[in-house]
mmCIF file of C-alpha atoms in Angstrom:
data_model
loop_
_atom_site.group_PDB
_atom_site.id
_atom_site.type_symbol
_atom_site.label_atom_id
_atom_site.label_comp_id
_atom_site.label_asym_id
_atom_site.label_seq_id
_atom_site.Cartn_x
_atom_site.Cartn_y
_atom_site.Cartn_z
ATOM 1 C CA UNK A 1 87.396 -5.896 -38.545
ATOM 2 C CA UNK A 2 85.796 -6.140 -35.196
ATOM 3 C CA UNK A 3 85.935 -2.387 -34.706
ATOM 4 C CA UNK A 4 84.419 -1.538 -38.045
ATOM 5 C CA UNK A 5 81.497 -3.908 -37.764
ATOM 6 C CA UNK A 6 80.667 -2.417 -34.372
ATOM 7 C CA UNK A 7 80.499 1.124 -35.878
ATOM 8 C CA UNK A 8 78.212 -0.116 -38.629
ATOM 9 C CA UNK A 9 76.067 -1.826 -36.071
ATOM 10 C CA UNK A 10 75.878 1.380 -34.002
ATOM 11 C CA UNK A 11 74.823 3.455 -36.996
ATOM 12 C CA UNK A 12 72.230 0.890 -37.930
ATOM 13 C CA UNK A 13 70.941 0.807 -34.378
ATOM 14 C CA UNK A 14 70.582 4.586 -34.185
ATOM 15 C CA UNK A 15 68.646 4.628 -37.432
ATOM 16 C CA UNK A 16 66.364 1.911 -36.140
ATOM 17 C CA UNK A 17 65.774 3.780 -32.850
ATOM 18 C CA UNK A 18 65.015 7.051 -34.653
ATOM 19 C CA UNK A 19 62.637 5.363 -37.009
ATOM 20 C CA UNK A 20 60.921 3.520 -34.191
ATOM 21 C CA UNK A 21 60.464 6.729 -32.193
ATOM 22 C CA UNK A 22 59.109 8.486 -35.252
ATOM 23 C CA UNK A 23 56.652 5.701 -35.943
ATOM 24 C CA UNK A 24 55.623 5.598 -32.279
ATOM 25 C CA UNK A 25 54.970 9.324 -32.153
ATOM 26 C CA UNK A 26 53.029 9.252 -35.371
ATOM 27 C CA UNK A 27 51.053 6.217 -34.280
ATOM 28 C CA UNK A 28 50.161 7.477 -30.837
ATOM 29 C CA UNK A 29 49.075 10.819 -32.312
ATOM 30 C CA UNK A 30 46.940 8.879 -34.710
ATOM 31 C CA UNK A 31 45.094 6.682 -32.239
ATOM 32 C CA UNK A 32 45.684 8.756 -29.066
ATOM 33 C CA UNK A 33 44.040 6.034 -27.027
ATOM 34 C CA UNK A 34 44.353 5.224 -23.328
ATOM 35 C CA UNK A 35 46.288 2.079 -24.015
ATOM 36 C CA UNK A 36 48.825 3.676 -26.407
ATOM 37 C CA UNK A 37 52.494 3.776 -25.409
ATOM 38 C CA UNK A 38 52.206 7.461 -24.559
ATOM 39 C CA UNK A 39 49.742 6.655 -21.819
ATOM 40 C CA UNK A 40 52.441 4.824 -19.870
ATOM 41 C CA UNK A 41 54.698 7.877 -19.743
ATOM 42 C CA UNK A 42 51.879 10.318 -19.006
ATOM 43 C CA UNK A 43 50.225 8.502 -16.163
ATOM 44 C CA UNK A 44 48.644 11.644 -14.675
ATOM 45 C CA UNK A 45 47.293 13.062 -17.914
ATOM 46 C CA UNK A 46 44.185 15.176 -17.316
ATOM 47 C CA UNK A 47 41.555 13.474 -19.379
ATOM 48 C CA UNK A 48 38.011 14.753 -19.701
ATOM 49 C CA UNK A 49 35.524 12.778 -17.607
ATOM 50 C CA UNK A 50 32.000 12.063 -18.710
ATOM 51 C CA UNK A 51 29.520 14.328 -16.884
ATOM 52 C CA UNK A 52 28.134 12.803 -13.702
ATOM 53 C CA UNK A 53 26.206 14.079 -10.666
ATOM 54 C CA UNK A 54 27.976 17.445 -10.551
ATOM 55 C CA UNK A 55 26.414 18.724 -13.779
ATOM 56 C CA UNK A 56 22.808 18.218 -12.673
ATOM 57 C CA UNK A 57 20.805 20.518 -10.434
ATOM 58 C CA UNK A 58 20.000 18.721 -7.164
ATOM 59 C CA UNK A 59 16.309 17.988 -6.760
ATOM 60 C CA UNK A 60 13.734 15.843 -4.993
ATOM 61 C CA UNK A 61 14.156 13.041 -7.540
ATOM 62 C CA UNK A 62 17.858 12.771 -6.633
ATOM 63 C CA UNK A 63 17.234 13.088 -2.911
ATOM 64 C CA UNK A 64 14.638 10.292 -2.915
ATOM 65 C CA UNK A 65 17.032 7.996 -4.765
ATOM 66 C CA UNK A 66 19.882 8.215 -2.270
ATOM 67 C CA UNK A 67 17.507 8.362 0.716
ATOM 68 C CA UNK A 68 15.960 5.082 -0.453
ATOM 69 C CA UNK A 69 19.345 3.439 0.064
ATOM 70 C CA UNK A 70 20.069 5.255 3.318
ATOM 71 C CA UNK A 71 16.693 4.310 4.808
ATOM 72 C CA UNK A 72 17.133 0.738 3.590
ATOM 73 C CA UNK A 73 20.414 0.531 5.479
ATOM 74 C CA UNK A 74 18.773 2.104 8.542
ATOM 75 C CA UNK A 75 16.085 -0.574 8.407
ATOM 76 C CA UNK A 76 18.786 -3.248 8.454
ATOM 77 C CA UNK A 77 19.754 -1.802 11.840
ATOM 78 C CA UNK A 78 16.075 -1.796 12.796
ATOM 79 C CA UNK A 79 15.920 -5.490 11.885
ATOM 80 C CA UNK A 80 18.654 -6.177 14.450
ATOM 81 C CA UNK A 81 16.607 -4.335 17.090
ATOM 82 C CA UNK A 82 13.458 -6.294 16.161
ATOM 83 C CA UNK A 83 15.410 -9.548 16.493
ATOM 84 C CA UNK A 84 16.720 -8.471 19.884
ATOM 85 C CA UNK A 85 13.165 -7.629 20.986
ATOM 86 C CA UNK A 86 11.769 -10.996 19.783
ATOM 87 C CA UNK A 87 14.595 -12.904 21.472
ATOM 88 C CA UNK A 88 13.875 -10.964 24.669
ATOM 89 C CA UNK A 89 10.176 -11.784 24.408
ATOM 90 C CA UNK A 90 10.974 -15.491 24.026
ATOM 91 C CA UNK A 91 13.589 -15.410 26.803
ATOM 92 C CA UNK A 92 11.316 -14.293 29.579
ATOM 93 C CA UNK A 93 9.612 -11.622 31.624
ATOM 94 C CA UNK A 94 12.645 -10.004 33.263
ATOM 95 C CA UNK A 95 14.849 -9.705 30.204
ATOM 96 C CA UNK A 96 11.879 -8.444 28.165
ATOM 97 C CA UNK A 97 11.202 -5.687 30.684
ATOM 98 C CA UNK A 98 14.847 -4.631 30.545
ATOM 99 C CA UNK A 99 14.688 -4.345 26.734
ATOM 100 C CA UNK A 100 11.359 -2.496 26.990
ATOM 101 C CA UNK A 101 12.915 0.017 29.399
ATOM 102 C CA UNK A 102 15.687 0.619 26.842
ATOM 103 C CA UNK A 103 13.106 1.081 24.093
ATOM 104 C CA UNK A 104 10.936 3.465 26.101
ATOM 105 C CA UNK A 105 13.831 5.682 27.226
ATOM 106 C CA UNK A 106 14.274 9.051 25.487
ATOM 107 C CA UNK A 107 17.091 7.763 23.275
ATOM 108 C CA UNK A 108 15.201 4.553 22.561
ATOM 109 C CA UNK A 109 12.115 6.466 21.462
ATOM 110 C CA UNK A 110 14.233 8.744 19.281
ATOM 111 C CA UNK A 111 15.799 5.709 17.579
ATOM 112 C CA UNK A 112 12.401 4.061 17.096
ATOM 113 C CA UNK A 113 10.994 7.324 15.741
ATOM 114 C CA UNK A 114 13.843 7.471 13.216
ATOM 115 C CA UNK A 115 13.262 3.859 12.212
ATOM 116 C CA UNK A 116 9.528 4.519 11.807
ATOM 117 C CA UNK A 117 10.365 7.385 9.470
ATOM 118 C CA UNK A 118 12.889 5.218 7.601
ATOM 119 C CA UNK A 119 10.306 2.452 7.202
ATOM 120 C CA UNK A 120 7.619 4.813 5.890
ATOM 121 C CA UNK A 121 10.045 6.614 3.561
ATOM 122 C CA UNK A 122 11.452 3.323 2.223
ATOM 123 C CA UNK A 123 7.877 2.034 1.860
ATOM 124 C CA UNK A 124 6.784 5.075 -0.177
ATOM 125 C CA UNK A 125 9.892 5.399 -2.332
ATOM 126 C CA UNK A 126 9.895 1.617 -2.808
ATOM 127 C CA UNK A 127 6.367 1.747 -4.244
ATOM 128 C CA UNK A 128 7.508 4.647 -6.442
ATOM 129 C CA UNK A 129 10.378 2.433 -7.635
ATOM 130 C CA UNK A 130 7.905 -0.353 -8.455
ATOM 131 C CA UNK A 131 5.955 2.104 -10.629
ATOM 132 C CA UNK A 132 9.214 3.140 -12.314
ATOM 133 C CA UNK A 133 10.131 -0.512 -12.875
ATOM 134 C CA UNK A 134 6.881 -0.854 -14.816
ATOM 135 C CA UNK A 135 7.888 2.106 -16.999
ATOM 136 C CA UNK A 136 5.790 4.812 -15.345
ATOM 137 C CA UNK A 137 6.656 8.123 -13.631
ATOM 138 C CA UNK A 138 9.508 8.971 -16.002
ATOM 139 C CA UNK A 139 7.986 12.259 -17.175
ATOM 140 C CA UNK A 140 9.790 15.144 -15.483
ATOM 141 C CA UNK A 141 6.778 16.578 -13.666
ATOM 142 C CA UNK A 142 5.374 13.222 -12.521
ATOM 143 C CA UNK A 143 8.848 12.077 -11.461
ATOM 144 C CA UNK A 144 9.536 15.148 -9.306
ATOM 145 C CA UNK A 145 5.989 15.296 -7.932
ATOM 146 C CA UNK A 146 6.043 11.628 -6.885
ATOM 147 C CA UNK A 147 9.478 12.110 -5.311
ATOM 148 C CA UNK A 148 8.156 15.030 -3.234
ATOM 149 C CA UNK A 149 5.033 13.033 -2.358
ATOM 150 C CA UNK A 150 7.128 10.250 -0.765
ATOM 151 C CA UNK A 151 8.544 12.771 1.731
ATOM 152 C CA UNK A 152 5.101 14.197 2.531
ATOM 153 C CA UNK A 153 3.717 10.668 2.929
ATOM 154 C CA UNK A 154 6.503 9.484 5.220
ATOM 155 C CA UNK A 155 6.395 12.627 7.393
ATOM 156 C CA UNK A 156 2.617 12.426 7.841
ATOM 157 C CA UNK A 157 2.568 8.648 8.373
ATOM 158 C CA UNK A 158 5.366 8.795 10.956
ATOM 159 C CA UNK A 159 3.407 11.369 12.966
ATOM 160 C CA UNK A 160 0.138 9.420 12.554
ATOM 161 C CA UNK A 161 1.784 6.161 13.722
ATOM 162 C CA UNK A 162 3.293 7.805 16.795
ATOM 163 C CA UNK A 163 0.101 9.683 17.629
ATOM 164 C CA UNK A 164 -1.817 6.390 17.345
ATOM 165 C CA UNK A 165 0.732 4.536 19.488
ATOM 166 C CA UNK A 166 0.541 7.184 22.238
ATOM 167 C CA UNK A 167 -3.269 7.076 21.998
ATOM 168 C CA UNK A 168 -3.226 3.280 22.430
ATOM 169 C CA UNK A 169 -0.937 3.637 25.456
ATOM 170 C CA UNK A 170 -3.414 6.147 26.913
ATOM 171 C CA UNK A 171 -1.154 9.188 26.850
ATOM 172 C CA UNK A 172 -4.094 11.422 25.902
ATOM 173 C CA UNK B 1 27.458 -36.695 -27.875
ATOM 174 C CA UNK B 2 29.121 -36.128 -24.547
ATOM 175 C CA UNK B 3 26.282 -34.291 -22.808
ATOM 176 C CA UNK B 4 22.684 -33.279 -23.276
ATOM 177 C CA UNK B 5 23.063 -29.570 -22.338
ATOM 178 C CA UNK B 6 21.947 -27.073 -24.938
ATOM 179 C CA UNK B 7 24.498 -24.389 -25.891
ATOM 180 C CA UNK B 8 22.241 -21.765 -24.256
ATOM 181 C CA UNK B 9 22.137 -23.577 -20.920
ATOM 182 C CA UNK B 10 25.921 -23.813 -20.895
ATOM 183 C CA UNK B 11 26.457 -20.056 -21.169
ATOM 184 C CA UNK B 12 23.563 -18.865 -19.002
ATOM 185 C CA UNK B 13 24.786 -16.812 -16.056
ATOM 186 C CA UNK B 14 28.329 -16.566 -17.427
ATOM 187 C CA UNK B 15 28.026 -12.970 -18.647
ATOM 188 C CA UNK B 16 29.200 -10.027 -16.555
ATOM 189 C CA UNK B 17 25.653 -9.742 -15.160
ATOM 190 C CA UNK B 18 25.870 -13.303 -13.723
ATOM 191 C CA UNK B 19 22.424 -14.064 -12.238
ATOM 192 C CA UNK B 20 21.572 -10.369 -11.923
ATOM 193 C CA UNK B 21 18.211 -10.599 -13.662
ATOM 194 C CA UNK B 22 16.922 -13.279 -11.294
ATOM 195 C CA UNK B 23 18.132 -11.270 -8.296
ATOM 196 C CA UNK B 24 16.517 -8.111 -9.664
ATOM 197 C CA UNK B 25 13.148 -9.819 -10.223
ATOM 198 C CA UNK B 26 13.114 -11.639 -6.875
ATOM 199 C CA UNK B 27 14.030 -8.357 -5.131
ATOM 200 C CA UNK B 28 10.912 -6.763 -6.664
ATOM 201 C CA UNK B 29 8.735 -9.737 -5.730
ATOM 202 C CA UNK B 30 9.968 -9.464 -2.144
ATOM 203 C CA UNK B 31 9.188 -5.725 -2.266
ATOM 204 C CA UNK B 32 5.607 -6.383 -3.376
ATOM 205 C CA UNK B 33 5.167 -9.042 -0.679
ATOM 206 C CA UNK B 34 6.530 -6.577 1.877
ATOM 207 C CA UNK B 35 3.715 -4.076 1.252
ATOM 208 C CA UNK B 36 0.919 -6.026 3.040
ATOM 209 C CA UNK B 37 3.370 -7.495 5.569
ATOM 210 C CA UNK B 38 4.646 -4.056 6.620
ATOM 211 C CA UNK B 39 1.074 -2.781 6.945
ATOM 212 C CA UNK B 40 0.270 -5.797 9.154
ATOM 213 C CA UNK B 41 3.410 -5.189 11.206
ATOM 214 C CA UNK B 42 2.777 -1.472 11.752
ATOM 215 C CA UNK B 43 -0.935 -1.854 12.534
ATOM 216 C CA UNK B 44 -0.378 -4.684 15.004
ATOM 217 C CA UNK B 45 2.596 -3.090 16.782
ATOM 218 C CA UNK B 46 0.784 0.226 17.151
ATOM 219 C CA UNK B 47 -2.316 -1.642 18.324
ATOM 220 C CA UNK B 48 -0.299 -3.521 20.938
ATOM 221 C CA UNK B 49 1.823 -0.555 22.072
ATOM 222 C CA UNK B 50 2.587 -0.576 25.768
ATOM 223 C CA UNK B 51 1.385 -4.126 26.396
ATOM 224 C CA UNK B 52 2.932 -6.350 29.045
ATOM 225 C CA UNK B 53 5.069 -9.448 28.465
ATOM 226 C CA UNK B 54 2.140 -11.819 29.002
ATOM 227 C CA UNK B 55 -0.114 -9.878 26.645
ATOM 228 C CA UNK B 56 2.523 -9.859 23.885
ATOM 229 C CA UNK B 57 3.031 -13.624 24.320
ATOM 230 C CA UNK B 58 -0.704 -14.236 24.089
ATOM 231 C CA UNK B 59 -0.871 -12.129 20.938
ATOM 232 C CA UNK B 60 2.006 -13.932 19.176
ATOM 233 C CA UNK B 61 0.590 -17.351 20.162
ATOM 234 C CA UNK B 62 -2.307 -16.808 17.722
ATOM 235 C CA UNK B 63 -1.504 -18.983 14.675
ATOM 236 C CA UNK B 64 -2.269 -16.282 12.097
ATOM 237 C CA UNK B 65 -0.028 -13.801 13.913
ATOM 238 C CA UNK B 66 2.934 -16.170 14.246
ATOM 239 C CA UNK B 67 2.642 -17.241 10.603
ATOM 240 C CA UNK B 68 2.443 -13.655 9.350
ATOM 241 C CA UNK B 69 5.359 -12.591 11.556
ATOM 242 C CA UNK B 70 7.504 -15.504 10.327
ATOM 243 C CA UNK B 71 6.617 -14.707 6.697
ATOM 244 C CA UNK B 72 7.429 -11.047 7.319
ATOM 245 C CA UNK B 73 10.818 -11.910 8.801
ATOM 246 C CA UNK B 74 11.768 -14.378 6.066
ATOM 247 C CA UNK B 75 10.670 -11.921 3.387
ATOM 248 C CA UNK B 76 12.366 -8.829 4.749
ATOM 249 C CA UNK B 77 15.629 -10.636 5.543
ATOM 250 C CA UNK B 78 15.792 -11.788 1.920
ATOM 251 C CA UNK B 79 14.868 -8.309 0.681
ATOM 252 C CA UNK B 80 17.514 -6.859 3.010
ATOM 253 C CA UNK B 81 20.150 -9.306 1.773
ATOM 254 C CA UNK B 82 19.665 -8.441 -1.902
ATOM 255 C CA UNK B 83 19.278 -4.736 -1.134
ATOM 256 C CA UNK B 84 22.456 -4.477 0.943
ATOM 257 C CA UNK B 85 24.248 -6.600 -1.655
ATOM 258 C CA UNK B 86 23.325 -4.013 -4.291
ATOM 259 C CA UNK B 87 24.715 -1.213 -2.141
ATOM 260 C CA UNK B 88 27.951 -3.164 -1.615
ATOM 261 C CA UNK B 89 28.307 -3.847 -5.336
ATOM 262 C CA UNK B 90 28.042 -0.108 -6.040
ATOM 263 C CA UNK B 91 30.183 1.366 -3.262
ATOM 264 C CA UNK B 92 32.647 -1.297 -2.070
ATOM 265 C CA UNK B 93 35.606 -1.723 -4.389
ATOM 266 C CA UNK B 94 38.193 -4.464 -4.578
ATOM 267 C CA UNK B 95 37.609 -8.189 -4.859
ATOM 268 C CA UNK B 96 38.525 -9.000 -1.249
ATOM 269 C CA UNK B 97 36.493 -6.181 0.312
ATOM 270 C CA UNK B 98 33.485 -7.072 -1.791
ATOM 271 C CA UNK B 99 33.603 -10.707 -0.748
ATOM 272 C CA UNK B 100 34.111 -9.822 2.916
ATOM 273 C CA UNK B 101 31.082 -7.508 2.812
ATOM 274 C CA UNK B 102 29.029 -10.103 0.931
ATOM 275 C CA UNK B 103 29.787 -12.796 3.493
ATOM 276 C CA UNK B 104 29.010 -10.411 6.362
ATOM 277 C CA UNK B 105 25.641 -9.563 4.790
ATOM 278 C CA UNK B 106 24.763 -13.187 4.073
ATOM 279 C CA UNK B 107 25.679 -14.415 7.546
ATOM 280 C CA UNK B 108 24.033 -11.568 9.456
ATOM 281 C CA UNK B 109 20.794 -11.849 7.465
ATOM 282 C CA UNK B 110 20.730 -15.600 8.118
ATOM 283 C CA UNK B 111 21.409 -14.965 11.820
ATOM 284 C CA UNK B 112 18.607 -12.381 12.055
ATOM 285 C CA UNK B 113 16.167 -14.743 10.314
ATOM 286 C CA UNK B 114 17.216 -17.736 12.413
ATOM 287 C CA UNK B 115 17.014 -15.986 15.782
ATOM 288 C CA UNK B 116 13.714 -14.243 15.034
ATOM 289 C CA UNK B 117 11.939 -17.275 13.595
ATOM 290 C CA UNK B 118 13.155 -19.482 16.437
ATOM 291 C CA UNK B 119 11.911 -16.952 19.002
ATOM 292 C CA UNK B 120 8.473 -16.790 17.380
ATOM 293 C CA UNK B 121 8.232 -20.595 17.169
ATOM 294 C CA UNK B 122 9.312 -20.928 20.780
ATOM 295 C CA UNK B 123 6.565 -18.533 21.862
ATOM 296 C CA UNK B 124 3.995 -20.067 19.516
ATOM 297 C CA UNK B 125 4.652 -23.629 20.725
ATOM 298 C CA UNK B 126 4.662 -22.505 24.352
ATOM 299 C CA UNK B 127 8.364 -22.800 25.234
#
């Protein structure tokens, strides 16, 4: 009695398992979605990704976008230097002169030159972003031309600012 | 009636964007305000290049200069905070990392603003 019922149960169980597997296979073929049962067993399935940066040809419009963020982060470092300089100015004559000697050293001037460029580039590409926020400069030619213009503007302005600063200091 | 809030006011800011629109708009307002302030900053720092400690102090003591400098610092620290926050939201992943970076940004921007404004006030009021 006991033995027989167990055989029946085993047969019934195997039928249930087979049917379940069949239904699962059919179902997962049907929906074939990420959250189907098959996804759990095929964790490293190679799924197609939506096209991103790698499918586009690199251009000035892409460069200006990432450089806007890079220069913004550089200016955050510049803000720390400005704070240091203001604190030194408020602290007193001796400490201020020490900070000034740092700033006027070769490395200090190189850093300040870089920050000047970052400020001018962020300034120009920021104004370009304001135009884009108002719905302008989305045409391909205008977009690329304005992106290139920001680099020309920042290069020229950086040189003009440093030429003017040296002129004020009486270097020439 | 248990409260007077409209249904709209109860759900505002609860979407996945949170208060993103307000942050976006205020970031742009700060950017516009930065245009004249940066021009002022560049022109005056180039004009004063190479000056001595006493000359710089005398320049900052002018009320218009100290006010403009303080406005510049308050504006750019806020612009910097929202800007860096945007970078963190895009590139820093994980709840804990994101919050650590957010706190670091908030605190350092507040520190920069506090130290700079105090220094300018100290000079302006003859400390």
